[in-house]
XYZ file of C-alpha atoms in Angstrom:
310
model
C 49.787 31.212 -8.557
C 51.129 33.926 -10.847
C 49.362 34.287 -14.220
C 48.636 30.601 -14.895
C 47.525 29.080 -18.199
C 44.252 27.084 -17.831
C 44.023 24.100 -20.199
C 40.980 21.909 -20.760
C 41.510 18.317 -21.840
C 44.998 18.237 -20.436
C 45.057 14.646 -19.206
C 46.073 13.109 -22.521
C 46.954 13.791 -26.105
C 47.469 17.343 -27.352
C 46.440 18.950 -24.057
C 48.919 16.945 -22.002
C 51.778 17.509 -24.431
C 51.020 21.262 -24.536
C 51.079 21.297 -20.730
C 54.508 19.695 -20.795
C 55.827 22.318 -23.208
C 54.502 25.168 -21.041
C 55.703 23.610 -17.804
C 59.172 23.240 -19.338
C 59.034 27.033 -19.916
C 58.166 27.685 -16.288
C 54.556 28.609 -16.964
C 52.196 27.891 -14.014
C 49.323 25.604 -15.062
C 45.740 24.829 -14.149
C 44.657 21.526 -15.596
C 40.886 21.261 -15.961
C 39.457 17.743 -16.203
C 36.631 15.489 -15.222
C 38.542 12.452 -13.953
C 40.594 12.918 -10.788
C 42.805 9.827 -11.342
C 43.658 10.842 -14.838
C 44.358 14.405 -13.760
C 46.706 13.195 -11.029
C 48.472 10.923 -13.502
C 48.828 13.907 -15.862
C 50.545 15.911 -13.103
C 52.960 13.052 -12.499
C 53.714 12.847 -16.235
C 54.317 16.584 -16.454
C 56.569 16.627 -13.395
C 58.606 13.762 -14.809
C 59.353 16.209 -17.631
C 59.538 19.407 -15.533
C 60.072 18.483 -11.831
C 59.510 22.066 -10.584
C 56.262 22.584 -12.466
C 53.654 24.657 -10.678
C 50.376 22.843 -11.275
C 46.872 23.073 -9.852
C 43.932 20.832 -10.739
C 40.370 21.921 -11.463
C 37.396 19.602 -11.658
C 35.463 20.314 -14.853
C 32.900 18.399 -16.913
C 32.202 20.386 -20.031
C 29.064 18.371 -20.787
C 27.420 19.873 -17.671
C 26.833 23.584 -17.412
C 26.430 23.129 -13.646
C 29.931 21.662 -13.515
C 31.294 24.531 -15.595
C 29.650 27.082 -13.255
C 31.133 25.266 -10.238
C 34.604 25.360 -11.823
C 34.284 29.076 -12.560
C 33.223 29.698 -8.964
C 36.228 27.692 -7.704
C 38.582 29.778 -9.860
C 37.116 32.914 -8.345
C 37.496 31.444 -4.865
C 41.209 30.752 -5.498
C 41.671 34.338 -6.747
C 43.811 33.213 -9.716
C 43.381 36.448 -11.639
C 44.714 37.350 -14.036
C 44.823 34.191 -16.096
C 47.569 34.380 -18.682
C 45.585 32.286 -21.143
C 42.711 29.814 -21.391
C 43.378 27.028 -23.904
C 40.085 25.453 -24.973
C 41.483 22.119 -26.046
C 39.062 19.427 -24.838
C 36.819 17.949 -27.494
C 35.058 14.762 -28.548
C 33.752 13.137 -31.696
C 30.797 10.725 -31.475
C 30.040 8.580 -34.508
C 27.993 5.673 -33.253
C 24.882 7.266 -31.755
C 23.145 10.483 -30.835
C 23.946 11.423 -27.249
C 22.779 14.261 -25.017
C 24.596 16.220 -22.396
C 23.516 16.566 -18.782
C 21.493 19.627 -19.861
C 19.790 17.847 -22.735
C 21.869 19.355 -25.551
C 23.553 17.459 -28.377
C 26.764 16.176 -26.810
C 29.240 17.304 -29.468
C 27.865 20.856 -29.515
C 27.714 20.867 -25.681
C 31.316 19.822 -25.069
C 33.135 21.263 -28.094
C 31.382 24.640 -27.980
C 28.880 25.459 -25.283
C 30.893 24.271 -22.262
C 33.912 26.231 -23.472
C 31.754 29.287 -24.103
C 30.435 29.105 -20.539
C 33.937 28.652 -19.157
C 35.546 31.536 -21.028
C 32.693 34.050 -20.523
C 32.416 32.993 -16.903
C 36.085 33.821 -16.473
C 35.773 37.225 -18.087
C 36.770 39.085 -14.941
C 39.707 36.713 -14.366
C 41.238 37.862 -17.708
C 43.047 41.159 -18.157
C 44.740 43.107 -20.924
C 47.290 40.784 -22.455
C 45.375 37.605 -21.562
C 44.687 35.172 -24.419
C 42.006 32.694 -25.356
C 43.116 29.926 -27.715
C 40.381 27.688 -29.160
C 41.360 24.372 -30.737
C 39.308 24.001 -33.912
C 40.040 21.785 -36.927
C 40.212 22.082 -40.708
C 37.217 19.746 -40.902
C 35.250 22.993 -40.610
C 36.445 23.715 -44.163
C 34.655 20.721 -45.686
C 35.830 17.703 -47.744
C 38.294 19.588 -49.938
C 40.461 20.504 -47.001
C 39.819 17.569 -44.706
C 40.452 14.461 -46.798
C 36.733 13.743 -47.465
C 35.368 14.428 -43.992
C 31.761 15.642 -44.407
C 31.108 19.377 -44.478
C 29.551 21.233 -41.552
C 25.833 21.924 -41.818
C 25.164 25.234 -40.117
C 21.708 25.952 -38.803
C 20.079 28.104 -36.203
C 22.200 27.639 -33.097
C 19.192 26.377 -31.104
C 18.723 23.670 -33.670
C 22.379 22.701 -33.301
C 21.917 22.414 -29.533
C 18.767 20.340 -29.841
C 18.787 18.788 -33.356
C 16.061 16.856 -35.088
C 17.576 13.376 -34.925
C 15.107 12.056 -37.539
C 17.154 13.706 -40.272
C 20.383 12.354 -41.674
C 22.378 15.343 -40.469
C 21.047 14.875 -36.938
C 22.319 11.280 -36.888
C 25.727 11.818 -38.451
C 28.252 12.395 -35.639
C 30.903 13.460 -38.131
C 28.697 16.327 -39.383
C 28.042 17.332 -35.767
C 31.804 17.372 -35.172
C 32.595 19.409 -38.288
C 29.836 21.843 -37.381
C 31.138 22.178 -33.822
C 34.563 23.038 -35.231
C 32.975 25.782 -37.311
C 31.262 26.964 -34.132
C 34.730 27.168 -32.529
C 35.883 29.583 -35.250
C 32.729 31.734 -35.002
C 33.229 31.897 -31.227
C 36.875 32.869 -31.577
C 36.192 35.666 -34.066
C 33.228 37.066 -32.093
C 35.257 36.924 -28.888
C 38.088 38.833 -30.568
C 35.631 41.546 -31.661
C 33.802 41.838 -28.345
C 36.924 41.883 -26.111
C 39.256 43.876 -28.327
C 38.853 47.003 -26.214
C 39.886 45.076 -23.122
C 43.129 43.993 -24.796
C 42.211 40.280 -24.598
C 43.118 38.289 -27.668
C 41.453 35.235 -29.239
C 42.880 32.855 -31.823
C 41.683 29.561 -33.301
C 44.074 26.664 -33.906
C 43.968 23.676 -36.233
C 46.429 21.040 -34.900
C 46.161 18.940 -38.059
C 45.374 15.243 -38.177
C 47.074 13.630 -35.175
C 46.747 9.846 -35.549
C 48.413 9.314 -32.161
C 45.614 10.968 -30.129
C 42.440 9.465 -28.785
C 39.989 11.479 -30.872
C 39.075 8.369 -32.878
C 37.954 6.557 -29.698
C 34.296 6.870 -30.819
C 34.947 4.833 -33.975
C 34.419 1.055 -34.249
C 37.324 -1.071 -32.938
C 38.676 -2.112 -36.393
C 38.965 1.571 -37.415
C 40.640 2.520 -34.148
C 43.179 -0.331 -34.455
C 43.904 0.443 -38.098
C 44.318 4.129 -37.314
C 46.784 3.352 -34.580
C 48.957 1.052 -36.670
C 48.853 3.363 -39.671
C 49.776 6.431 -37.595
C 53.537 6.437 -38.396
C 52.818 6.115 -42.110
C 50.140 8.796 -42.152
C 52.438 11.303 -40.433
C 55.039 10.813 -43.130
C 52.830 10.860 -46.248
C 49.833 13.083 -45.446
C 50.360 16.859 -45.555
C 47.660 17.459 -42.880
C 49.073 14.776 -40.489
C 51.260 15.922 -37.637
C 52.843 14.513 -34.549
C 51.298 15.471 -31.195
C 54.668 16.891 -30.099
C 54.826 19.239 -33.068
C 51.229 20.475 -32.643
C 51.710 20.946 -28.905
C 54.682 23.244 -29.506
C 52.545 25.319 -31.891
C 49.622 25.487 -29.463
C 51.853 26.501 -26.550
C 53.311 29.262 -28.763
C 49.821 30.680 -29.353
C 49.207 30.706 -25.604
C 52.343 32.520 -24.458
C 54.777 33.579 -27.249
C 55.630 37.322 -26.931
C 55.571 37.839 -30.706
C 51.864 36.904 -30.755
C 50.808 39.176 -27.959
C 48.641 41.375 -30.219
C 47.482 38.685 -32.677
C 43.713 38.301 -32.441
C 40.826 37.121 -34.551
C 43.111 34.859 -36.564
C 43.154 31.182 -37.514
C 46.336 29.090 -37.404
C 47.188 25.723 -38.892
C 50.171 24.623 -36.958
C 52.558 27.648 -36.776
C 51.059 29.330 -39.815
C 48.300 31.969 -39.884
C 45.988 30.938 -42.712
C 42.409 31.814 -43.840
C 39.602 29.852 -42.308
C 36.581 28.747 -44.342
C 34.833 31.586 -46.176
C 31.600 30.996 -44.234
C 33.478 31.358 -40.925
C 33.687 35.123 -41.515
C 29.890 35.548 -41.377
C 29.564 38.023 -38.511
C 25.739 37.640 -38.250
C 26.105 33.906 -37.666
C 28.830 34.465 -35.067
C 26.719 37.071 -33.256
C 23.705 34.767 -33.298
C 25.768 31.872 -31.907
C 27.048 34.129 -29.122
C 23.533 35.275 -28.277
C 21.981 31.810 -28.164
C 24.938 30.397 -26.238
C 24.622 33.149 -23.658
C 20.889 32.445 -23.337
C 21.488 28.697 -22.861
C 24.108 29.357 -20.200
C 21.810 31.819 -18.418
C 18.938 29.339 -18.544
C 21.168 26.754 -16.862
C 21.629 29.157 -13.999
C 17.913 29.473 -13.462
C 16.380 26.156 -14.519
C 17.075 22.727 -12.959
C 18.709 20.230 -15.382
C 15.628 18.001 -15.616
C 13.579 20.969 -16.913
C 16.087 22.000 -19.588
C 15.308 19.095 -21.863
């Protein structure tokens, strides 16, 4: 497979639509997902759009660092280098309860940040000059003023984010955890851009906007999910931050492969536009600390059985 794009969370929503855009351009794809049936269905859906699409599947559960390590090993076994891009798209939002990953870390942090960190850094030698990493973030990292009242992120020591004190209000609020994970995405992107600049590997962060048609609200109570689905067409027309999945997918695909963005790195995009991220997202000390702690957690997973990581 010649210079494929690896996409996480490509079985539905933004990831699937982005895969369709790229397949239509003749870009080989590796779809990383945890559910074999949904992955196979995604391939069928993509090939209905692009019959000649070159697609491989990769088993990946971002909530398990062992699964991420196995996926990285499988990519090395397949000798897929160099990857054209890694699109870190998968994400979740939990609002009803505090949940832990297979490794004992707060689930939102584990999936939205740590699993992707492990995947990208594990694939370092599968990337070459000209390769890109695109991380899907969100404007909720900017706080209520930019995100229609969504609570602001609450940044703390990265180890506290991985294993929060659930007795506090912040530790119980899944929306805060989500917003904070999206800030972590931006820190990771900017630190990656700095660390890998000499290798010619670029990193950009992407805000797809509010996409009422996707499944990100699946963690909300049923009445909210139903209302969100029925209001989707109206929201897309009247809310500046609301966008269709098709439109956001085209913008995400552009970040992954467009020639005019080959040298763009360390930048934040909302849709097709390069815009400033939150002022606190430019804190290089925080970004470096997040990288260091994330690397330590991933290394610990290599050496310590899951039951002993809690």
